[in-house]
Tab-separated table of C-alpha atoms and ligand atoms in Angstrom:
chain	number	residue	atom	x	y	z
A	1	MET	CA	65.620	56.473	109.161
A	2	GLU	CA	63.863	58.965	107.061
A	3	ASN	CA	66.154	61.664	108.413
A	4	MET	CA	69.191	59.412	107.569
A	5	MET	CA	67.925	59.095	103.961
A	6	LYS	CA	67.411	62.782	103.676
A	7	PHE	CA	70.936	63.366	105.015
A	8	ILE	CA	72.421	60.861	102.521
A	9	VAL	CA	70.503	62.330	99.674
A	10	ALA	CA	71.515	65.889	100.633
A	11	LYS	CA	75.179	64.760	100.893
A	12	PHE	CA	74.993	63.089	97.471
A	13	VAL	CA	73.444	66.220	95.925
A	14	LEU	CA	76.297	68.344	97.658
A	15	VAL	CA	79.005	66.017	96.309
A	16	LEU	CA	77.414	66.271	92.833
A	17	LEU	CA	77.408	70.108	93.066
A	18	VAL	CA	80.951	70.307	94.193
A	19	SER	CA	82.225	67.995	91.507
A	20	THR	CA	80.361	69.847	88.705
A	21	THR	CA	81.773	73.191	89.763
A	22	ARG	CA	85.275	71.862	89.935
A	23	ALA	CA	87.402	71.545	86.739
A	24	HIS	CA	86.648	68.413	84.984
A	25	THR	CA	89.950	67.800	83.155
A	26	VAL	CA	93.312	68.230	84.692
A	27	PHE	CA	96.504	68.819	82.560
A	28	ASP	CA	99.523	68.156	84.678
A	29	VAL	CA	102.624	69.901	83.203
A	30	THR	CA	104.761	66.847	84.167
A	31	ALA	CA	102.512	64.769	81.855
A	32	GLU	CA	103.412	67.244	79.134
A	33	GLY	CA	107.145	66.704	79.612
A	34	ALA	CA	108.071	69.138	82.350
A	35	LYS	CA	110.840	67.761	84.553
A	36	PRO	CA	111.760	68.996	88.091
A	37	GLU	CA	114.713	71.372	87.772
A	38	GLY	CA	114.156	71.584	84.074
A	39	ASP	CA	112.557	74.275	81.865
A	40	ALA	CA	108.737	73.899	82.012
A	41	SER	CA	107.950	76.582	79.400
A	42	GLN	CA	107.075	74.258	76.551
A	43	ALA	CA	105.063	71.864	78.755
A	44	LEU	CA	103.151	74.751	80.264
A	45	MET	CA	102.409	76.203	76.776
A	46	ALA	CA	101.274	72.641	75.595
A	47	ALA	CA	98.936	72.243	78.697
A	48	TRP	CA	97.577	75.756	78.133
A	49	GLY	CA	96.773	74.964	74.535
A	50	LYS	CA	94.779	71.851	75.623
A	51	ALA	CA	93.079	73.534	78.550
A	52	CYS	CA	92.109	76.624	76.613
A	53	ALA	CA	90.600	74.474	73.837
A	54	CYS	CA	88.647	72.461	76.357
A	55	THR	CA	84.865	72.800	76.053
A	56	GLU	CA	84.340	72.204	79.838
A	57	PRO	CA	86.090	73.875	82.862
A	58	SER	CA	89.629	72.545	83.042
A	59	LYS	CA	92.717	72.837	85.215
A	60	ILE	CA	96.390	72.965	84.607
A	61	LEU	CA	98.593	71.738	87.425
A	62	ILE	CA	102.135	72.685	88.188
A	63	PRO	CA	102.901	70.256	91.065
A	64	LYS	CA	105.368	70.723	93.897
A	65	GLY	CA	108.974	71.073	92.922
A	66	LEU	CA	111.230	73.509	91.140
A	67	PHE	CA	110.637	74.391	87.522
A	68	LEU	CA	112.585	76.891	85.366
A	69	LEU	CA	110.410	79.116	83.155
A	70	SER	CA	111.301	81.428	80.241
A	71	PRO	CA	108.990	84.415	79.580
A	72	VAL	CA	105.574	82.951	78.495
A	73	THR	CA	102.321	84.425	77.379
A	74	LEU	CA	99.175	82.351	78.116
A	75	GLN	CA	96.576	83.747	75.877
A	76	GLY	CA	92.824	83.437	75.446
A	77	PRO	CA	90.094	83.686	74.596
A	78	CYS	CA	89.412	80.142	75.824
A	79	LYS	CA	86.420	77.933	75.193
A	80	CYS	CA	85.606	77.625	78.815
A	81	ALA	CA	86.868	78.586	82.312
A	82	VAL	CA	90.513	77.733	82.959
A	83	GLU	CA	92.231	77.331	86.244
A	84	LEU	CA	96.031	77.242	86.767
A	85	GLU	CA	97.082	75.667	90.088
A	86	VAL	CA	100.691	76.314	90.955
A	87	GLN	CA	102.047	74.326	93.851
A	88	GLY	CA	105.629	74.417	92.904
A	89	THR	CA	108.253	77.125	92.526
A	90	LEU	CA	108.723	78.730	89.208
A	91	LYS	CA	112.091	80.326	88.675
A	92	ALA	CA	112.834	82.976	86.022
A	93	SER	CA	116.147	83.214	84.268
A	94	SER	CA	118.586	85.636	85.794
A	95	ASN	CA	118.899	87.375	82.415
A	96	ASN	CA	116.695	90.352	81.972
A	97	LYS	CA	114.721	89.233	78.929
A	98	ALA	CA	110.972	89.887	78.971
A	99	GLY	CA	108.143	88.561	76.820
A	100	LYS	CA	106.843	90.901	74.115
A	101	GLU	CA	104.401	92.447	76.556
A	102	GLY	CA	107.068	93.168	78.996
A	103	GLY	CA	106.227	90.362	81.411
A	104	TRP	CA	107.867	87.256	82.634
A	105	VAL	CA	104.478	85.374	82.947
A	106	THR	CA	101.598	87.057	81.033
A	107	PHE	CA	97.940	86.114	81.126
A	108	GLN	CA	96.047	87.733	78.400
A	109	ARG	CA	92.426	88.081	77.084
A	110	ILE	CA	90.771	85.389	79.234
A	111	ASP	CA	87.325	85.216	80.743
A	112	GLN	CA	86.798	83.280	84.037
A	113	PHE	CA	90.472	82.583	84.628
A	114	THR	CA	91.623	81.415	88.139
A	115	LEU	CA	95.203	81.349	89.302
A	116	THR	CA	95.499	79.402	92.643
A	117	GLY	CA	97.923	77.407	94.795
A	118	GLU	CA	100.710	77.923	97.268
A	119	GLY	CA	103.251	78.295	94.522
A	120	ILE	CA	106.019	80.936	94.119
A	121	PHE	CA	106.840	83.040	91.130
A	122	ASP	CA	110.572	83.722	91.789
A	123	GLY	CA	111.623	86.487	89.459
A	124	GLN	CA	115.386	86.269	90.454
A	125	GLY	CA	115.502	90.043	90.589
A	126	GLU	CA	118.499	90.362	92.935
A	127	LYS	CA	121.019	91.093	90.178
A	128	ALA	CA	118.709	93.295	88.165
A	129	TRP	CA	118.087	95.918	90.962
A	130	GLY	CA	121.827	96.512	91.359
A	131	ALA	CA	122.508	96.715	87.546
A	132	CYS	CA	119.678	99.170	86.994
A	133	GLY	CA	120.878	102.243	88.923
A	134	THR	CA	118.694	105.226	88.163
A	135	ASN	CA	117.891	103.874	84.684
A	136	PHE	CA	114.248	103.418	85.726
A	137	CYS	CA	114.359	99.705	84.881
A	138	ASP	CA	111.688	100.184	82.168
A	139	LYS	CA	112.724	97.226	80.143
A	140	LEU	CA	113.057	94.702	83.005
A	141	PRO	CA	110.284	92.059	83.033
A	142	ILE	CA	107.241	92.367	85.342
A	143	ASN	CA	106.807	89.135	87.256
A	144	ILE	CA	103.162	88.504	86.372
A	145	ARG	CA	100.952	90.548	83.966
A	146	PHE	CA	97.245	90.250	83.813
A	147	ASP	CA	96.143	91.921	80.544
A	148	PHE	CA	92.491	92.163	79.523
A	149	LEU	CA	91.019	89.530	81.803
A	150	ASN	CA	87.400	89.398	82.859
A	151	ASN	CA	85.774	87.766	85.867
A	152	SER	CA	88.966	86.295	87.221
A	153	LEU	CA	90.506	85.308	90.528
A	154	VAL	CA	94.075	85.090	91.764
A	155	GLN	CA	94.438	83.402	95.047
A	156	GLY	CA	97.230	82.147	97.398
A	157	ILE	CA	100.246	82.550	95.161
A	158	THR	CA	103.490	84.356	96.011
A	159	SER	CA	105.415	86.798	93.879
A	160	LEU	CA	109.101	86.803	95.017
A	161	ASN	CA	111.970	89.105	94.032
A	162	SER	CA	110.519	90.533	90.796
A	163	LYS	CA	112.965	92.323	88.501
A	164	GLN	CA	110.408	95.258	88.098
A	165	PHE	CA	106.756	95.482	89.268
A	166	HIS	CA	105.624	92.207	90.810
A	167	ILE	CA	102.066	92.247	89.429
A	168	ASN	CA	100.578	94.519	86.721
A	169	VAL	CA	96.815	94.697	85.972
A	170	LEU	CA	95.796	96.262	82.653
A	171	GLY	CA	92.433	96.350	80.967
A	172	CYS	CA	90.687	93.969	83.337
A	173	ASN	CA	87.078	93.832	84.467
A	174	ASN	CA	86.165	92.132	87.755
A	175	LEU	CA	89.425	90.743	88.950
A	176	THR	CA	90.029	89.746	92.579
A	177	PHE	CA	93.341	89.116	94.363
A	178	GLN	CA	92.918	87.158	97.662
A	179	SER	CA	95.496	86.080	100.053
A	180	VAL	CA	98.346	86.873	97.751
A	181	HIS	CA	101.886	87.442	98.967
A	182	VAL	CA	104.449	89.738	97.490
A	183	THR	CA	108.001	89.565	98.829
A	184	ALA	CA	111.132	91.562	97.989
A	185	PRO	CA	113.663	93.480	100.169
A	186	ALA	CA	113.314	97.188	100.951
A	187	GLU	CA	116.263	98.038	98.608
A	188	SER	CA	114.772	96.419	95.521
A	189	LEU	CA	114.262	99.206	92.925
A	190	ASN	CA	110.952	99.809	91.210
A	191	THR	CA	109.168	96.663	92.489
A	192	ASP	CA	105.726	97.930	93.039
A	193	GLY	CA	103.582	95.180	94.508
A	194	ILE	CA	100.382	95.382	92.544
A	195	HIS	CA	99.852	98.120	89.921
A	196	ILE	CA	96.386	98.651	88.554
A	197	GLY	CA	95.726	100.729	85.396
A	198	ARG	CA	92.717	101.086	83.037
A	199	SER	CA	90.635	98.451	84.844
A	200	CYS	CA	87.232	98.307	86.434
A	201	GLY	CA	86.194	96.289	89.491
A	202	VAL	CA	89.573	95.141	90.949
A	203	ASN	CA	89.611	93.863	94.583
A	204	ILE	CA	92.606	93.164	96.668
A	205	ILE	CA	91.850	91.449	99.936
A	206	ASP	CA	93.759	89.700	102.799
A	207	THR	CA	97.098	90.280	100.999
A	208	ILE	CA	100.610	90.893	102.428
A	209	ILE	CA	103.087	92.982	100.397
A	210	HIS	CA	106.733	93.489	101.488
A	211	THR	CA	108.667	95.219	98.745
A	212	GLY	CA	111.005	98.104	97.731
A	213	ASP	CA	108.470	100.457	95.993
A	214	ASP	CA	104.797	101.145	96.210
A	215	CYS	CA	102.710	98.475	97.906
A	216	VAL	CA	99.653	99.047	95.759
A	217	SER	CA	99.793	101.662	93.060
A	218	ILE	CA	96.655	102.821	91.231
A	219	GLY	CA	97.173	104.366	87.805
A	220	ASP	CA	95.046	106.191	85.303
A	221	GLY	CA	91.774	104.619	84.186
A	222	ALA	CA	91.316	102.635	87.432
A	223	LYS	CA	87.689	102.549	88.399
A	224	ASN	CA	85.829	100.826	91.271
A	225	VAL	CA	88.956	99.458	93.018
A	226	SER	CA	88.911	98.174	96.549
A	227	VAL	CA	91.922	97.364	98.684
A	228	THR	CA	90.948	95.678	101.970
A	229	ASN	CA	92.899	94.015	104.836
A	230	VAL	CA	96.184	94.502	103.157
A	231	GLU	CA	99.523	94.640	105.034
A	232	CYS	CA	102.287	96.714	103.544
A	233	GLY	CA	105.978	97.364	104.486
A	234	PRO	CA	108.730	97.725	103.783
A	235	GLY	CA	108.001	99.740	100.765
A	236	HIS	CA	106.686	103.172	99.668
A	237	GLY	CA	103.073	102.800	100.937
A	238	ILE	CA	99.806	102.867	99.020
A	239	ALA	CA	99.602	105.362	96.157
A	240	ILE	CA	97.114	106.743	93.727
A	241	GLY	CA	99.260	107.782	90.781
A	242	SER	CA	101.459	109.070	89.653
A	243	LEU	CA	98.978	110.769	87.337
A	244	GLY	CA	99.453	113.310	84.582
A	245	LYS	CA	102.716	112.260	83.096
A	246	PHE	CA	101.473	111.008	79.739
A	247	GLU	CA	99.016	112.113	77.067
A	248	ASN	CA	95.446	110.639	77.012
A	249	GLU	CA	95.299	109.451	80.557
A	250	GLU	CA	91.886	108.315	81.733
A	251	PRO	CA	90.102	109.376	84.893
A	252	VAL	CA	90.477	107.562	88.237
A	253	LEU	CA	87.174	106.995	89.885
A	254	GLY	CA	85.836	105.125	92.976
A	255	ILE	CA	88.888	103.884	95.003
A	256	THR	CA	88.424	102.517	98.529
A	257	ILE	CA	91.407	101.601	100.728
A	258	LYS	CA	90.148	100.099	103.906
A	259	ASN	CA	91.510	98.338	107.012
A	260	CYS	CA	95.109	98.283	105.855
A	261	THR	CA	98.295	98.313	107.878
A	262	LEU	CA	101.525	99.960	106.925
A	263	ASN	CA	104.741	99.048	108.726
A	264	ASN	CA	107.852	101.192	108.331
A	265	THR	CA	106.944	102.469	104.844
A	266	ASP	CA	108.419	105.574	103.234
A	267	ASN	CA	104.964	107.025	102.719
A	268	GLY	CA	101.514	106.142	104.144
A	269	VAL	CA	98.582	106.806	101.869
A	270	ARG	CA	99.145	109.281	99.036
A	271	ILE	CA	97.931	110.742	95.845
A	272	LYS	CA	100.585	111.975	93.480
A	273	THR	CA	100.297	113.961	90.227
A	274	TRP	CA	102.913	115.638	87.986
A	275	PRO	CA	103.200	119.377	87.547
A	276	ALA	CA	102.814	120.588	83.893
A	277	SER	CA	100.548	117.612	83.312
A	278	THR	CA	97.875	116.704	80.994
A	279	ASP	CA	94.124	117.172	81.901
A	280	ASN	CA	92.567	114.518	84.053
A	281	THR	CA	90.437	113.948	87.090
A	282	ALA	CA	90.637	111.647	90.114
A	283	SER	CA	87.690	111.463	92.406
A	284	SER	CA	85.811	109.438	94.999
A	285	ILE	CA	88.964	108.210	96.654
A	286	HIS	CA	88.538	107.050	100.220
A	287	PHE	CA	91.195	105.856	102.722
A	288	GLU	CA	89.545	104.475	105.889
A	289	GLY	CA	90.701	102.539	108.857
A	290	ILE	CA	94.412	102.636	108.275
A	291	ASN	CA	97.094	101.618	110.922
A	292	MET	CA	100.452	103.038	110.522
A	293	ASN	CA	103.593	101.868	112.376
A	294	ASN	CA	106.575	104.182	112.079
A	295	VAL	CA	105.535	105.457	108.601
A	296	SER	CA	107.220	108.502	107.034
A	297	ASN	CA	104.853	111.031	105.444
A	298	PRO	CA	101.623	109.325	106.708
A	299	ILE	CA	98.967	111.377	104.831
A	300	LEU	CA	100.043	112.879	101.567
A	301	ILE	CA	98.626	114.602	98.523
A	302	ASP	CA	101.446	115.683	96.279
A	303	GLN	CA	100.475	117.608	93.141
A	304	VAL	CA	104.048	118.800	92.589
A	305	TYR	CA	105.352	115.237	92.267
A	306	CYS	CA	108.561	115.493	90.223
A	307	PRO	CA	111.170	112.811	91.109
A	308	TRP	CA	114.697	113.555	89.824
A	309	ASN	CA	113.456	116.959	88.666
A	310	ARG	CA	112.230	115.503	85.410
A	311	CYS	CA	109.448	118.110	84.918
A	312	ASN	CA	108.708	121.826	84.800
A	313	ALA	CA	107.672	122.211	88.440
A	314	LYS	CA	106.533	125.881	87.856
A	315	VAL	CA	103.521	124.884	85.832
A	316	PRO	CA	100.729	123.600	87.953
A	317	SER	CA	99.232	120.127	87.673
A	318	ARG	CA	96.029	119.859	85.649
A	319	VAL	CA	94.809	116.779	87.353
A	320	LYS	CA	91.662	117.763	89.360
A	321	LEU	CA	91.293	115.952	92.660
A	322	SER	CA	87.848	115.864	94.312
A	323	ASP	CA	85.797	113.919	96.857
A	324	ILE	CA	88.864	112.600	98.712
A	325	SER	CA	88.590	111.333	102.301
A	326	PHE	CA	91.104	110.275	105.021
A	327	LYS	CA	89.246	108.732	107.945
A	328	ASN	CA	90.138	106.778	111.076
A	329	ILE	CA	93.888	106.769	110.571
A	330	LYS	CA	95.926	105.716	113.560
A	331	GLY	CA	99.529	104.940	114.634
A	332	THR	CA	102.947	106.361	114.551
A	333	SER	CA	104.976	108.527	112.148
A	334	SER	CA	108.782	108.724	111.888
A	335	THR	CA	108.554	112.246	110.574
A	336	PRO	CA	107.013	115.343	112.307
A	337	LEU	CA	105.045	116.357	109.205
A	338	LEU	CA	101.975	114.145	109.876
A	339	MET	CA	99.822	115.384	107.037
A	340	LYS	CA	100.861	117.162	103.785
A	341	LEU	CA	98.143	118.158	101.377
A	342	VAL	CA	99.736	120.030	98.553
A	343	CYS	CA	97.147	120.568	95.838
A	344	SER	CA	97.495	122.237	92.391
A	345	SER	CA	97.646	126.033	92.367
A	346	GLY	CA	95.899	125.868	89.025
A	347	ILE	CA	93.045	123.576	90.148
A	348	PRO	CA	92.633	123.368	93.977
A	349	CYS	CA	91.400	120.012	95.426
A	350	GLU	CA	87.683	119.963	96.243
A	351	ALA	CA	85.709	118.230	98.858
A	352	VAL	CA	88.537	116.849	100.919
A	353	GLU	CA	87.551	115.379	104.193
A	354	VAL	CA	89.836	114.578	107.084
A	355	ALA	CA	88.328	112.820	110.199
A	356	ASP	CA	89.509	110.924	113.279
A	357	ILE	CA	93.302	111.057	112.883
A	358	ASP	CA	95.369	109.788	115.766
A	359	ILE	CA	99.012	109.635	114.620
A	360	LYS	CA	101.823	110.196	116.998
A	361	TYR	CA	105.371	111.297	116.030
A	362	THR	CA	108.025	108.820	117.261
A	363	GLY	CA	110.656	111.556	117.660
A	364	VAL	CA	110.721	114.715	119.830
A	365	GLY	CA	109.557	118.143	119.018
A	366	PRO	CA	106.530	119.786	117.457
A	367	THR	CA	104.455	118.106	114.714
A	368	GLN	CA	103.062	119.796	111.599
A	369	ALA	CA	100.213	119.672	109.079
A	370	GLN	CA	100.304	121.454	105.813
A	371	CYS	CA	97.361	122.328	103.533
A	372	THR	CA	98.192	124.224	100.261
A	373	ASN	CA	95.482	124.980	97.744
A	374	VAL	CA	92.955	122.960	99.686
A	375	LYS	CA	90.495	123.652	102.570
A	376	PRO	CA	89.712	120.269	104.039
A	377	THR	CA	86.732	119.543	106.290
A	378	ILE	CA	88.153	118.427	109.532
A	379	SER	CA	86.188	116.509	112.164
A	380	GLY	CA	86.402	113.878	115.036
A	381	VAL	CA	89.496	113.068	117.055
A	382	MET	CA	92.513	114.995	115.752
A	383	SER	CA	95.979	114.444	116.906
A	384	LEU	CA	97.230	116.801	114.169
A	385	PRO	CA	98.145	120.383	114.834
A	386	GLU	CA	96.279	123.018	112.897
A	387	CYS	CA	96.818	122.799	109.187
A	388	THR	CA	99.045	125.715	107.832
A	389	GLU	CA	99.641	126.954	104.337
A	390	ALA	CA	103.285	126.308	104.273
A	391	VAL	CA	105.701	124.422	106.523
A	392	ALA	CA	108.640	125.976	108.327
A	393	PRO	CA	111.814	125.043	106.360
A	394	THR	CA	113.378	123.219	109.283
A	395	ALA	CA	110.594	120.632	109.152
A	396	ALA	CA	110.383	120.365	105.437
A	397	VAL	CA	110.290	116.662	104.439
A	398	ALA	CA	111.319	115.433	101.005
A	399	ALA	CA	108.611	113.372	99.426
A	400	GLY	CA	111.417	111.138	98.167
A	401	PRO	CA	112.159	110.000	94.674
A	402	ALA	CA	109.591	107.292	94.879
A	403	ALA	CA	108.534	105.924	91.540
B	501	NAG	C1	85.898	91.270	78.500
B	501	NAG	O1	84.842	92.146	78.567
B	501	NAG	C2	84.860	93.168	77.653
B	501	NAG	C3	83.792	94.186	77.963
B	501	NAG	O2	82.644	93.573	78.193
B	501	NAG	C4	84.699	92.536	76.230
B	501	NAG	O3	84.782	93.531	75.243
B	501	NAG	C5	85.875	91.498	76.094
B	501	NAG	O4	85.811	90.878	74.819
B	501	NAG	C6	85.875	90.526	77.168
B	501	NAG	N1	87.059	89.734	77.061
B	501	NAG	C7	87.115	88.439	77.124
B	501	NAG	C8	88.428	87.734	76.920
B	501	NAG	O5	86.088	87.761	77.266
B	502	NAG	C1	83.196	88.428	89.025
B	502	NAG	O1	83.993	87.308	88.807
B	502	NAG	C2	83.810	86.228	89.598
B	502	NAG	C3	84.755	85.132	89.362
B	502	NAG	O2	85.933	85.381	89.997
B	502	NAG	C4	82.323	85.710	89.469
B	502	NAG	O3	82.021	84.747	90.440
B	502	NAG	C5	81.344	86.882	89.665
B	502	NAG	O4	80.052	86.484	89.308
B	502	NAG	C6	81.712	88.045	88.735
B	502	NAG	N1	80.897	89.206	89.046
B	502	NAG	C7	80.157	89.769	88.069
B	502	NAG	C8	79.343	90.971	88.622
B	502	NAG	O5	80.158	89.378	86.959
B	503	NAG	C1	82.256	97.549	91.885
B	503	NAG	O1	82.957	96.264	92.104
B	503	NAG	C2	82.176	95.413	92.908
B	503	NAG	C3	83.110	94.260	93.316
B	503	NAG	O2	83.817	93.887	92.247
B	503	NAG	C4	80.946	95.046	92.183
B	503	NAG	O3	80.154	94.220	93.034
B	503	NAG	C5	80.145	96.308	91.882
B	503	NAG	O4	79.051	95.949	91.073
B	503	NAG	C6	81.067	97.259	91.040
B	503	NAG	N1	80.215	98.616	90.936
B	503	NAG	C7	80.306	99.221	89.772
B	503	NAG	C8	79.604	100.521	89.801
B	503	NAG	O5	80.906	98.878	88.821
B	504	NAG	C1	91.519	94.050	109.309
B	504	NAG	O1	92.725	93.527	108.880
B	504	NAG	C2	93.314	92.555	109.693
B	504	NAG	C3	94.547	92.020	109.014
B	504	NAG	O2	95.275	93.042	108.353
B	504	NAG	C4	92.362	91.389	110.007
B	504	NAG	O3	92.972	90.601	110.962
B	504	NAG	C5	91.020	91.930	110.513
B	504	NAG	O4	90.187	90.908	110.710
B	504	NAG	C6	90.488	92.974	109.562
B	504	NAG	N1	89.239	93.555	110.139
B	504	NAG	C7	88.124	93.533	109.514
B	504	NAG	C8	86.990	94.248	110.136
B	504	NAG	O5	88.006	93.042	108.443
B	505	NAG	C1	102.906	94.650	110.591
B	505	NAG	O1	101.487	94.792	110.646
B	505	NAG	C2	100.883	93.572	110.998
B	505	NAG	C3	99.356	93.779	110.976
B	505	NAG	O2	98.905	93.556	109.741
B	505	NAG	C4	101.342	93.108	112.317
B	505	NAG	O3	100.673	91.948	112.652
B	505	NAG	C5	102.801	92.859	112.221
B	505	NAG	O4	103.358	92.430	113.439
B	505	NAG	C6	103.583	94.036	111.755
B	505	NAG	N1	104.948	93.780	111.488
B	505	NAG	C7	106.000	94.530	111.807
B	505	NAG	C8	107.294	94.067	111.344
B	505	NAG	O5	105.864	95.579	112.401
B	506	NAG	C1	111.381	103.875	111.855
B	506	NAG	O1	111.581	104.397	110.544
B	506	NAG	C2	112.804	105.134	110.416
B	506	NAG	C3	112.807	105.762	109.050
B	506	NAG	O2	112.381	104.927	108.026
B	506	NAG	C4	113.927	104.023	110.516
B	506	NAG	O3	115.222	104.715	110.291
B	506	NAG	C5	113.842	103.322	111.824
B	506	NAG	O4	114.783	102.291	111.903
B	506	NAG	C6	112.496	102.839	112.120
B	506	NAG	N1	112.326	102.326	113.491
B	506	NAG	C7	111.909	101.114	113.724
B	506	NAG	C8	111.850	100.718	115.137
B	506	NAG	O5	111.697	100.228	112.832
């Protein structure tokens, strides 16, 4: 009897705890006038206004169903934590208009923001990729932008067929992506999965990214970023960079890419910097426990990254790379050049470690590894041939015009 009472009291306390940590007030967009198949932009803005002004944690709900959405910016600061739960499908217009920040859906200047649900952000990019050609698609909207958020979480949602990058992170502190899906076909141009720039403490976990460009790309000013249990492919693999293209770029520091799988990607794990660049550094970058299935260019440092010859390739890169490791990388490569480390002739790479690499070439013939302006420490199991300064011309592999 006493135990029973204890159990009931404990359960009551638990229920209390759960309900106080949940959002108190729910603003359903359909109560704000959103109609299935109709444009939900104004209803979402109205719900956002109310939730953001709420003095206790609140939630906005986009229920199951299809809703059209014009470019919107949901802006803080808010009075208290806000959650947006998306269960339905949000559909962008097929015109190429972006909001003023360059996004379709932009979340800005919010602390303790949560985006959850099984919902889909459908960017309707199919026509944009074709129209874009080699125009670099700069003006096309990014599906979801997270600008200047702190202590926030993105969980469960899907970004589908973005016109440009799917997800862009800028100026955030402590932002986690968990169980997010990104989906677009291999031929979609410039559709990076998650791009992170100028942010500190970004975690991507248990996430699946199938797209036409980089799976995860990590730009200047990214610090303390971890990418764990992520599946990539198709796409261009996981990239640090490109770095050194613009003035006033900030250092990249403390990046861990762990337990990720790349299927049929155009590159595996790479670091890319432009020749004739501005000064910068990228350090403490660790790739560990990576599975590759039929990947081209599995391990790559490219400090002469210059797609479409839009640079002076004769002037060395001034981005200094140091404390870089590639460890426990397994699987298959569709190209014979298994590892290509081409560092800057101006500032050679420092403290590069390569250990336990077991990558097999899916074709026939000899395999190669190239190390230019770098002397990596090599240890453990190595399926790679000895690293040579330059590669025989017959085996030269184009790094590809990957953005
Ligand atoms: C986020 O944190 C930064 C640094 O602590 C702070 O300057 C900024 O005001 C915070 N932003 C919000 C929306 O709370
Ligand atoms: C990071 O943000 C999460 C909310 O997603 C919060 O629970 C956690 O306490 C924050 N961490 C720090 C160090 O502030
Ligand atoms: C790095 O990020 C993790 C997880 O977000 C956090 O726990 C840790 O305190 C951060 N470390 C630094 C040095 O910022
Ligand atoms: C590694 O990632 C896979 C999925 O990509 C997951 O099933 C597995 O549990 C992860 N391993 C660890 C040790 O986290
Ligand atoms: C890709 O990798 C995952 C591991 O995360 C694996 O389960 C899956 O079958 C692979 N898919 C393809 C198409 O190779
Ligand atoms: C392996 O990758 C190559 C080059 O990307 C591609 O042509 C080929 O179809 C892939 N093989 C399989 C079995 O997916």
